[in-house]
Coordinates of C-alpha atoms (C1' of nucleotides) in Angstrom, one line a residue:
Chain A
X8 CA 8.1 -28.6 11.2
X9 CA 8.7 -30.0 14.6
X10 CA 7.9 -33.5 13.4
X11 CA 11.5 -33.9 12.1
X12 CA 12.8 -33.3 15.6
X13 CA 10.3 -35.8 16.8
X14 CA 11.6 -38.3 14.3
X15 CA 15.2 -37.8 15.6
X16 CA 14.0 -38.3 19.1
X17 CA 12.2 -41.5 18.0
X18 CA 15.4 -42.9 16.3
X19 CA 18.0 -42.0 18.9
X20 CA 16.3 -42.0 22.1
X21 CA 13.3 -41.1 24.2
X22 CA 11.7 -44.3 22.8
X23 CA 9.8 -44.8 26.0
X24 CA 7.7 -41.7 25.3
X25 CA 5.9 -43.9 22.8
X26 CA 3.5 -42.6 20.2
X27 CA 3.1 -38.9 20.4
X28 CA -0.1 -38.2 18.4
X29 CA 1.2 -38.6 14.9
X30 CA -1.0 -35.8 13.5
X31 CA -1.6 -32.6 15.3
X32 CA -4.9 -32.7 17.2
X33 CA -7.6 -30.8 15.4
X34 CA -8.5 -27.6 17.3
X35 CA -10.7 -24.6 16.6
X36 CA -7.5 -22.5 16.4
X37 CA -5.9 -24.7 13.8
X38 CA -9.1 -24.8 11.8
X39 CA -9.4 -21.0 11.9
X40 CA -5.8 -20.6 10.9
X41 CA -6.2 -22.9 7.9
X42 CA -9.4 -21.1 6.8
X43 CA -7.6 -17.8 7.1
X44 CA -4.8 -19.1 4.9
X45 CA -7.3 -20.1 2.3
X46 CA -9.1 -16.8 2.4
X47 CA -5.9 -14.8 2.3
X48 CA -4.6 -16.8 -0.7
X49 CA -7.7 -17.4 -2.8
X50 CA -10.4 -15.2 -1.4
X51 CA -13.5 -15.8 0.7
X52 CA -15.3 -17.6 -2.1
X53 CA -12.8 -20.4 -1.9
X54 CA -13.3 -20.9 1.8
X55 CA -15.4 -24.1 1.8
X56 CA -15.5 -26.8 4.4
X57 CA -13.8 -29.2 2.0
X58 CA -11.0 -26.7 1.1
X59 CA -10.3 -26.0 4.7
X60 CA -10.4 -29.6 5.6
X61 CA -8.1 -30.6 2.7
X62 CA -5.5 -28.1 4.0
X63 CA -5.6 -30.0 7.3
X64 CA -5.5 -33.4 5.7
X65 CA -8.9 -34.2 7.2
X66 CA -12.4 -34.9 6.2
X67 CA -14.7 -31.9 6.0
X68 CA -17.0 -33.6 8.5
X69 CA -14.2 -33.7 11.1
X70 CA -14.4 -29.9 11.2
X71 CA -18.0 -30.1 12.4
X72 CA -16.7 -31.7 15.6
X73 CA -15.2 -28.3 16.5
X74 CA -17.4 -25.7 14.8
X75 CA -21.2 -25.9 14.6
X76 CA -21.6 -24.5 11.1
X77 CA -19.7 -22.6 8.4
X78 CA -21.1 -19.3 9.8
X79 CA -19.4 -20.1 13.1
X80 CA -16.2 -20.9 11.3
X81 CA -16.3 -17.6 9.6
X82 CA -17.0 -15.9 12.9
X83 CA -13.9 -17.5 14.4
X84 CA -11.9 -16.5 11.4
X85 CA -12.9 -12.9 11.8
X86 CA -12.3 -12.8 15.5
X87 CA -8.8 -14.3 14.9
X88 CA -8.0 -12.1 11.9
X89 CA -8.9 -8.7 13.4
X90 CA -6.3 -9.1 16.1
X91 CA -6.2 -7.6 19.5
X92 CA -7.8 -4.1 19.7
X93 CA -5.3 -1.3 20.1
X94 CA -4.8 0.8 23.2
X95 CA -4.8 4.4 22.0
X96 CA -4.1 5.8 25.4
X97 CA -0.6 6.8 24.4
X98 CA -1.6 8.7 21.3
X99 CA -1.2 12.4 22.0
X100 CA -3.3 15.2 20.6
X101 CA -6.8 14.4 21.6
X102 CA -9.6 12.6 19.8
X103 CA -8.7 13.4 16.3
X104 CA -5.2 11.9 16.1
X105 CA -6.5 9.0 18.1
X106 CA -9.2 8.2 15.6
X107 CA -6.6 8.6 12.8
X108 CA -4.3 6.1 14.5
X109 CA -7.3 3.8 15.0
X110 CA -8.3 4.0 11.4
X111 CA -4.7 3.3 10.2
X112 CA -4.5 0.3 12.5
X113 CA -7.8 -1.0 11.3
X114 CA -7.0 -0.4 7.7
X115 CA -3.7 -2.2 8.1
X116 CA -5.4 -5.3 9.7
X117 CA -8.0 -5.3 6.9
X118 CA -5.3 -4.9 4.3
X119 CA -3.6 -8.0 5.6
X120 CA -6.9 -9.9 5.2
X121 CA -8.7 -8.5 2.2
X122 CA -11.7 -10.7 2.8
X123 CA -12.5 -9.1 6.1
X124 CA -14.6 -6.2 4.7
X125 CA -16.8 -8.7 2.8
X126 CA -17.0 -11.1 5.7
X127 CA -18.0 -8.5 8.2
X128 CA -21.2 -7.5 6.5
X129 CA -24.7 -8.8 7.2
X130 CA -26.2 -10.4 10.2
X131 CA -23.7 -12.4 12.1
X132 CA -22.1 -13.1 15.5
X133 CA -19.8 -10.5 16.9
X134 CA -16.8 -11.5 19.0
X135 CA -15.1 -9.8 21.9
X136 CA -12.1 -8.6 19.9
X137 CA -14.3 -6.9 17.4
X138 CA -16.3 -5.3 20.1
X139 CA -12.9 -4.3 21.6
X140 CA -12.0 -2.4 18.5
X141 CA -15.2 -0.5 18.7
X142 CA -14.7 0.1 22.4
X143 CA -11.3 1.5 21.5
X144 CA -12.7 4.0 19.0
X145 CA -15.6 5.0 21.2
X146 CA -13.2 5.6 24.1
X147 CA -11.2 7.9 21.8
X148 CA -14.2 10.2 21.8
X149 CA -14.5 10.4 25.5
X150 CA -14.6 14.0 26.8
X151 CA -15.6 15.5 23.5
X152 CA -19.1 16.4 24.7
X153 CA -20.8 14.1 22.3
X154 CA -23.4 11.9 23.9
X155 CA -23.2 8.1 23.8
X156 CA -25.3 7.7 20.7
X157 CA -23.3 10.2 18.8
X158 CA -20.0 8.7 19.8
X159 CA -21.2 5.3 18.6
X160 CA -22.7 6.8 15.4
X161 CA -19.4 8.5 14.7
X162 CA -17.5 5.2 15.1
X163 CA -20.0 3.5 12.8
X164 CA -19.5 6.2 10.2
X165 CA -15.8 5.9 10.4
X166 CA -15.6 2.1 10.3
X167 CA -18.2 2.0 7.5
X168 CA -15.9 4.3 5.5
X169 CA -13.0 2.0 6.1
X170 CA -15.0 -0.9 4.9
X171 CA -16.2 0.9 1.8
X172 CA -12.8 2.0 0.7
X173 CA -10.9 -1.1 1.7
X174 CA -9.3 -3.4 -0.8
X175 CA -11.4 -4.2 -3.7
X176 CA -14.4 -5.8 -2.0
X177 CA -16.6 -2.8 -2.4
X178 CA -14.1 -0.9 -4.4
X179 CA -15.8 -1.8 -7.6
X180 CA -19.0 -0.3 -6.3
X181 CA -18.5 3.1 -7.8
X182 CA -18.3 3.3 -11.5
X183 CA -15.0 5.2 -11.8
X184 CA -13.1 2.4 -10.0
X185 CA -13.6 0.0 -12.8
X186 CA -11.1 2.2 -14.6
X187 CA -10.6 0.9 -18.1
X188 CA -13.9 0.0 -19.6
X189 CA -15.8 2.6 -17.6
X190 CA -13.5 5.3 -18.8
X191 CA -14.2 4.3 -22.4
X192 CA -17.9 4.1 -21.7
X193 CA -17.8 7.5 -20.1
X194 CA -16.0 8.8 -23.1
X195 CA -18.5 7.3 -25.5
X196 CA -21.5 8.6 -23.6
X197 CA -20.1 11.9 -22.6
X198 CA -23.2 13.6 -23.8
X199 CA -25.2 11.5 -21.4
X200 CA -23.0 11.9 -18.4
X201 CA -21.5 15.4 -18.8
X202 CA -20.8 16.1 -15.1
X203 CA -19.0 12.8 -14.7
X204 CA -17.1 13.3 -17.9
X205 CA -16.0 16.7 -16.9
X206 CA -15.1 15.5 -13.4
X207 CA -13.0 12.7 -14.8
X208 CA -11.3 15.3 -17.0
X209 CA -10.6 17.8 -14.3
X210 CA -9.3 15.4 -11.8
X211 CA -5.9 16.5 -10.9
X212 CA -3.3 13.9 -11.0
X213 CA -3.3 13.1 -7.3
X214 CA -2.8 9.5 -6.6
X215 CA -6.1 7.7 -6.2
X216 CA -6.7 5.9 -2.9
X217 CA -10.3 4.9 -3.5
X218 CA -11.5 8.0 -1.7
X219 CA -10.0 6.9 1.6
X220 CA -8.1 10.1 2.5
X221 CA -10.8 12.4 1.2
X222 CA -13.5 10.6 3.1
X223 CA -11.5 10.4 6.3
X224 CA -10.8 14.1 6.3
X225 CA -14.4 15.0 5.5
X226 CA -15.7 12.7 8.3
X227 CA -13.3 14.0 10.9
X228 CA -13.9 17.6 9.8
X229 CA -17.6 17.0 10.2
X230 CA -17.2 15.5 13.6
X231 CA -15.0 18.4 14.6
X232 CA -17.7 20.9 13.5
X233 CA -20.2 19.2 15.8
X234 CA -17.8 19.0 18.7
X235 CA -16.9 22.7 18.4
X236 CA -20.6 23.6 18.1
X237 CA -21.3 21.7 21.3
X238 CA -18.4 23.3 23.0
X239 CA -19.7 26.7 22.0
X240 CA -23.0 25.8 23.8
X241 CA -25.2 25.6 20.8
X242 CA -27.6 22.7 21.0
X243 CA -27.8 22.1 17.2
Chain B
X19 CA -52.2 -25.4 -15.9
X20 CA -53.9 -23.4 -18.5
X21 CA -53.6 -26.2 -21.0
X22 CA -56.8 -27.8 -19.7
X23 CA -58.8 -24.6 -20.3
X24 CA -57.3 -24.4 -23.7
X25 CA -58.3 -27.9 -24.3
X26 CA -61.9 -27.1 -23.5
X27 CA -61.7 -24.0 -25.6
X28 CA -60.4 -26.0 -28.5
X29 CA -63.2 -28.6 -28.1
X30 CA -66.2 -26.4 -27.6
X31 CA -65.6 -23.1 -29.3
X32 CA -63.4 -20.2 -30.0
X33 CA -61.8 -22.3 -32.6
X34 CA -61.3 -19.4 -34.9
X35 CA -59.1 -17.4 -32.5
X36 CA -56.6 -20.1 -33.0
X37 CA -53.6 -20.3 -30.8
X38 CA -53.0 -17.1 -28.9
X39 CA -49.5 -17.6 -27.5
X40 CA -50.4 -19.9 -24.6
X41 CA -47.8 -18.5 -22.4
X42 CA -46.2 -15.1 -22.3
X43 CA -43.0 -14.9 -24.2
X44 CA -40.0 -15.1 -22.0
X45 CA -38.0 -11.8 -22.1
X46 CA -35.2 -10.3 -20.1
X47 CA -37.6 -7.8 -18.6
X48 CA -40.0 -10.5 -17.4
X49 CA -37.1 -12.5 -16.0
X50 CA -35.7 -9.5 -14.2
X51 CA -39.1 -8.7 -12.8
X52 CA -39.6 -12.2 -11.5
X53 CA -36.2 -12.2 -9.9
X54 CA -36.9 -8.8 -8.2
X55 CA -40.1 -10.2 -6.9
X56 CA -38.2 -13.1 -5.4
X57 CA -35.5 -10.9 -3.9
X58 CA -38.1 -8.4 -2.5
X59 CA -40.1 -11.2 -0.9
X60 CA -37.5 -13.6 0.3
X61 CA -34.1 -11.9 0.1
X62 CA -31.2 -12.2 -2.3
X63 CA -30.2 -15.6 -0.9
X64 CA -33.4 -17.0 -2.4
X65 CA -32.7 -15.7 -5.9
X66 CA -31.6 -18.8 -7.7
X67 CA -32.1 -19.7 -11.3
X68 CA -34.6 -22.4 -10.3
X69 CA -36.6 -20.1 -8.0
X70 CA -36.8 -17.4 -10.7
X71 CA -37.7 -20.0 -13.3
X72 CA -40.3 -21.6 -11.2
X73 CA -42.0 -18.2 -10.7
X74 CA -42.3 -18.0 -14.5
X75 CA -43.4 -21.6 -14.9
X76 CA -40.3 -22.4 -16.9
X77 CA -37.2 -24.5 -16.6
X78 CA -34.2 -22.8 -15.2
X79 CA -32.2 -23.5 -18.4
X80 CA -34.8 -21.5 -20.3
X81 CA -33.5 -18.4 -18.5
X82 CA -30.1 -19.0 -20.0
X83 CA -31.5 -18.2 -23.5
X84 CA -31.9 -14.6 -22.3
X85 CA -29.2 -14.0 -19.7
X86 CA -25.7 -15.4 -20.0
X87 CA -25.1 -16.1 -16.3
X88 CA -26.5 -15.4 -12.9
X89 CA -24.2 -12.4 -12.5
X90 CA -25.8 -10.9 -15.6
X91 CA -29.2 -11.6 -14.2
X92 CA -28.3 -9.8 -11.0
X93 CA -26.9 -6.9 -13.0
X94 CA -30.2 -6.6 -14.9
X95 CA -32.1 -6.8 -11.6
X96 CA -30.0 -3.9 -10.2
X97 CA -30.4 -1.8 -13.3
X98 CA -34.1 -2.3 -13.2
X99 CA -34.5 -1.8 -9.5
X100 CA -32.6 1.4 -9.0
X101 CA -34.9 3.2 -11.4
X102 CA -34.3 6.3 -13.4
X103 CA -31.8 8.7 -11.9
X104 CA -33.4 11.9 -10.7
X105 CA -33.1 15.3 -12.1
X106 CA -32.1 17.6 -9.2
X107 CA -32.1 20.7 -11.3
X108 CA -35.3 22.0 -9.7
X109 CA -34.0 21.6 -6.1
X110 CA -33.3 25.1 -4.8
X111 CA -30.6 26.1 -2.3
X112 CA -27.4 24.9 -3.9
X113 CA -25.3 21.7 -3.5
X114 CA -26.3 20.8 0.0
X115 CA -30.1 20.5 -0.4
X116 CA -29.5 18.9 -3.7
X117 CA -27.4 16.1 -2.1
X118 CA -29.9 15.7 0.7
X119 CA -32.6 15.3 -1.9
X120 CA -30.5 12.8 -3.9
X121 CA -29.8 10.8 -0.7
X122 CA -33.4 10.7 0.2
X123 CA -34.4 9.4 -3.2
X124 CA -31.6 6.9 -3.3
X125 CA -32.5 5.7 0.2
X126 CA -36.1 5.4 -0.8
X127 CA -35.2 3.3 -3.9
X128 CA -33.1 1.1 -1.7
X129 CA -35.7 0.8 0.9
X130 CA -38.1 -0.6 -1.7
X131 CA -35.5 -3.2 -2.5
X132 CA -33.6 -4.1 0.6
X133 CA -31.4 -6.5 -1.3
X134 CA -29.9 -3.7 -3.3
X135 CA -27.1 -2.7 -0.8
X136 CA -25.9 -6.3 -0.7
X137 CA -26.2 -6.8 -4.4
X138 CA -24.2 -3.7 -5.3
X139 CA -21.0 -4.6 -3.6
X140 CA -18.0 -6.3 -5.1
X141 CA -16.8 -6.4 -8.6
X142 CA -19.6 -6.4 -11.1
X143 CA -21.0 -4.8 -14.2
X144 CA -22.4 -1.3 -13.9
X145 CA -25.4 -0.2 -15.9
X146 CA -26.3 3.2 -17.4
X147 CA -29.0 4.0 -14.8
X148 CA -26.6 3.4 -12.0
X149 CA -24.0 5.6 -13.6
X150 CA -26.8 8.1 -14.1
X151 CA -27.4 8.3 -10.4
X152 CA -23.7 9.0 -9.8
X153 CA -23.8 11.6 -12.6
X154 CA -26.8 13.2 -10.9
X155 CA -24.9 13.5 -7.6
X156 CA -21.7 14.7 -9.1
X157 CA -23.6 17.3 -11.1
X158 CA -25.0 18.6 -7.8
X159 CA -21.5 19.6 -6.8
X160 CA -20.8 21.6 -9.9
X161 CA -19.7 25.1 -9.1
X162 CA -18.5 24.3 -5.6
X163 CA -14.9 24.7 -6.5
X164 CA -14.0 21.1 -5.8
X165 CA -12.0 19.4 -8.5
X166 CA -13.3 16.4 -10.3
X167 CA -11.7 13.8 -8.1
X168 CA -13.0 15.5 -5.0
X169 CA -16.5 15.6 -6.4
X170 CA -16.4 11.9 -7.2
X171 CA -14.9 11.1 -3.8
X172 CA -17.6 13.0 -2.1
X173 CA -20.3 11.1 -3.9
X174 CA -18.6 7.9 -3.2
X175 CA -18.4 8.8 0.5
X176 CA -22.1 9.7 0.5
X177 CA -23.4 6.7 -1.3
X178 CA -21.2 4.4 0.8
X179 CA -22.8 5.8 3.9
X180 CA -26.2 5.2 2.4
X181 CA -25.2 1.6 1.7
X182 CA -23.8 1.1 5.2
X183 CA -26.9 2.4 7.0
X184 CA -29.5 0.9 4.7
X185 CA -31.8 -1.7 5.7
X186 CA -30.3 -4.5 7.7
X187 CA -27.7 -5.7 5.2
X188 CA -24.8 -4.1 6.8
X189 CA -26.8 -3.0 9.8
X190 CA -25.7 -5.9 11.9
X191 CA -22.1 -4.9 11.3
X192 CA -21.7 -2.8 14.3
X193 CA -22.2 -4.4 17.7
X194 CA -24.8 -2.1 19.1
X195 CA -27.3 -2.9 16.3
X196 CA -27.7 -6.5 17.4
X197 CA -29.6 -4.8 20.2
X198 CA -30.8 -7.5 22.5
X199 CA -28.1 -10.1 23.1
X200 CA -25.4 -7.5 22.6
X201 CA -26.9 -5.2 25.2
X202 CA -26.8 -8.1 27.7
X203 CA -23.2 -9.0 26.7
X204 CA -22.2 -5.4 27.1
X205 CA -23.9 -5.4 30.5
X206 CA -22.1 -8.6 31.6
X207 CA -18.7 -7.4 30.3
X208 CA -19.1 -3.7 31.3
X209 CA -15.7 -3.9 33.0
X210 CA -14.1 -5.0 29.7
X211 CA -15.9 -2.3 27.6
X212 CA -16.3 0.6 29.8
X213 CA -16.5 3.3 27.1
X214 CA -19.2 1.3 25.2
X215 CA -21.1 0.6 28.3
X216 CA -21.0 4.3 29.3
X217 CA -22.0 5.3 25.8
X218 CA -24.9 2.9 25.7
X219 CA -26.0 4.3 29.1
X220 CA -25.7 8.0 28.2
X221 CA -27.4 7.7 24.8
X222 CA -30.3 10.1 24.9
X223 CA -33.6 8.5 23.9
X224 CA -33.5 9.9 20.4
X225 CA -34.9 7.4 17.9
X226 CA -32.2 5.3 16.4
X227 CA -31.9 5.4 12.6
X228 CA -28.8 3.3 12.3
X229 CA -26.6 6.4 12.3
X230 CA -28.1 7.6 9.0
X231 CA -28.9 11.2 10.0
X232 CA -25.8 11.6 12.1
X233 CA -23.5 10.4 9.3
X234 CA -25.2 12.4 6.6
X235 CA -24.9 15.6 8.7
X236 CA -21.3 15.0 9.5
X237 CA -20.4 14.2 5.9
X238 CA -22.1 17.2 4.5
X239 CA -20.6 19.4 7.2
X240 CA -17.2 18.0 6.3
X241 CA -17.8 18.7 2.6
X242 CA -19.0 22.2 3.5
X243 CA -15.8 22.9 5.5
X244 CA -13.7 22.0 2.4
X245 CA -15.8 24.1 0.1
X246 CA -15.6 27.1 2.4
X247 CA -11.9 26.6 2.7
X248 CA -11.5 26.5 -1.0
X249 CA -13.7 29.6 -1.4
X250 CA -11.5 31.4 1.1
X251 CA -8.5 30.7 -1.1
X252 CA -6.6 28.3 1.2
X253 CA -5.2 25.4 -0.7
X254 CA -5.5 22.9 2.1
Chain C
dA17 C1' -43.5 -30.0 -48.8
dC18 C1' -39.4 -28.8 -47.0
dA19 C1' -35.6 -27.5 -44.3
dC20 C1' -34.2 -24.5 -41.0
dC21 C1' -34.3 -22.0 -36.7
dC22 C1' -34.7 -21.3 -32.0
dA23 C1' -37.0 -21.0 -27.5
dG24 C1' -37.7 -24.2 -24.0
dT25 C1' -36.8 -29.1 -22.0
dG26 C1' -34.3 -33.0 -19.8
dT27 C1' -30.4 -34.8 -18.1
dC28 C1' -26.0 -34.6 -16.3
dC29 C1' -22.0 -32.7 -13.8
dG30 C1' -19.0 -31.0 -9.8
dA31 C1' -19.2 -28.3 -5.6
dC32 C1' -21.5 -26.7 -1.9
dG33 C1' -23.4 -27.1 3.4
dG34 C1' -24.9 -30.4 6.3
dA35 C1' -27.3 -34.9 8.6
dC36 C1' -26.3 -39.3 10.3
dA37 C1' -24.5 -43.7 11.2
dC38 C1' -20.3 -45.8 11.9
dA39 C1' -15.1 -47.0 13.3
dC40 C1' -11.8 -46.7 16.4
dA41 C1' -9.0 -45.2 20.0
dA42 C1' -8.5 -44.0 25.1
dG43 C1' -9.9 -43.9 29.6
dT44 C1' -12.6 -45.8 33.4
dA45 C1' -15.3 -48.9 36.3
dT46 C1' -15.9 -53.4 37.3
Chain D
dA14 C1' -8.5 -58.4 31.9
dT15 C1' -13.1 -57.0 30.3
dA16 C1' -16.9 -54.3 29.3
dC17 C1' -18.8 -49.6 28.8
dT18 C1' -18.6 -45.0 27.7
dT19 C1' -16.8 -40.9 25.5
dG20 C1' -14.7 -38.3 22.2
dT21 C1' -12.8 -37.7 17.3
dG22 C1' -12.5 -38.5 12.8
dT23 C1' -14.6 -41.2 8.4
dG24 C1' -17.9 -42.6 4.8
dT25 C1' -22.1 -42.1 2.7
dC26 C1' -26.1 -39.7 1.6
dC27 C1' -29.2 -35.7 0.6
dG28 C1' -31.0 -31.4 -1.5
dT29 C1' -29.5 -27.2 -3.8
dC30 C1' -26.6 -24.4 -6.4
dG31 C1' -24.7 -22.6 -11.3
dG32 C1' -24.0 -24.3 -15.6
dA33 C1' -22.9 -27.5 -20.1
dC34 C1' -25.0 -29.9 -23.6
dA35 C1' -28.0 -32.5 -26.6
dC36 C1' -32.5 -32.6 -27.8
dT37 C1' -37.4 -31.4 -29.5
dG38 C1' -41.4 -29.4 -31.2
dG39 C1' -43.7 -25.7 -33.2
dG40 C1' -43.2 -21.7 -36.3
dT41 C1' -41.5 -19.5 -40.6
dG42 C1' -39.3 -18.8 -45.2
dT43 C1' -38.7 -20.9 -49.4

DNA sequence: ACACCCAGTGTCCGACGGACACACAAGTAT
DNA sequence: ATACTTGTGTGTCCGTCGGACACTGGGTGT
């Protein structure tokens, strides 16, 4: 902390610069940073006005001088946590490697903040950085022959897949991710769910990644099919 | 209150039909039905123990005689709302029409209960009907040459896309769905988001469906590519 | 007649988001 | 110097949430 340095200054000199504000001024950025710390450490459910305020040694109502509501606080958290959107201009190889790079970057950002997938669902405000990420991905599809709506749908499809596979939030959504008890249930009711039972049995030992790689490859293959079809002149 | 009527009945007649249970017995099914009514009408946010109890003319604590917690109530709601999983055996044309039919049915069930997408995220209990829906979709991929893990990943991909595109819950996730104000923001900052601006401009007037059709076609195309590749004997 | 059982009630708790009035400092105008 | 404003954090209060716990009143089995 810089306050120690300040203390030395106060003792040995610079006495004339009298009372530097003893506590850091409360700002939106400091509030967002504290909220992100709470969310990273204890999950989105623990992000309450009082928890965040406590981390700043401040009353919860003090926060309302800087954010209008909890929703706004969350919006600021998101905008801060997603980080600057990437510039994919330097990625060689066309749209597909570009989208792969974009996905990896987005996944990495979301991995650092596991609460992001959950926080970015539902009606809410959208900030410029978030739009910037979308811009970046849509730009990666420039020159593919897809029209604007298709490019945006493709990005939506891809980012939705990232959210779905990312970090536990929606990971429990599908039965086979609850591993232990579900595996036993599936075993007990194998007569009722024969296809699932057989699928669980015949899964080769490949490391599970929540369907991330599989889905990414399928989505990109599907987009590629469409692009090729367009390039070949077929309207379908 | 019906107690007044009962009082009259008790005074003036029908004395022999003594005390028909004056209120319907509280059961898990009635509780779940009431909760679903609340959720359908006013959204998942309005589903509180007191709201549900009020609809049944009962104290909230009475509900706890039948469900252990709110999470369990929600689990029962889901299990009841998803309905019986479909039998796709009669759908002709192989795996692809089968998955399309499955998707349509699932979408329809979720359209009837717009809170389902939001309620089925996160760690939670999974009921037999929900597993049954998955079973149904995985079974549709029998005989495609995909291994068990791939079949399950494919179903996860598809159902994730349904959730993402369904009914407003995550619909606001992507910037262009917030339509009005975003369109103006995009217009004001067109220098900052040129690709998005150009995409919004060049979108042909096709009716927007939140990317549902586009994503479905891409996903199925992508799966088809993999199946064909397997059939051709390539290991990739 | 009796005790037992148990579904539903009443009351209480801590945590939540938020409204509102206040305290208290730092300018700024007089 | 003195008053007025302005901006920032505090204290108190409210309604709602999920849930614990003790109670009660109407059956039923003996």
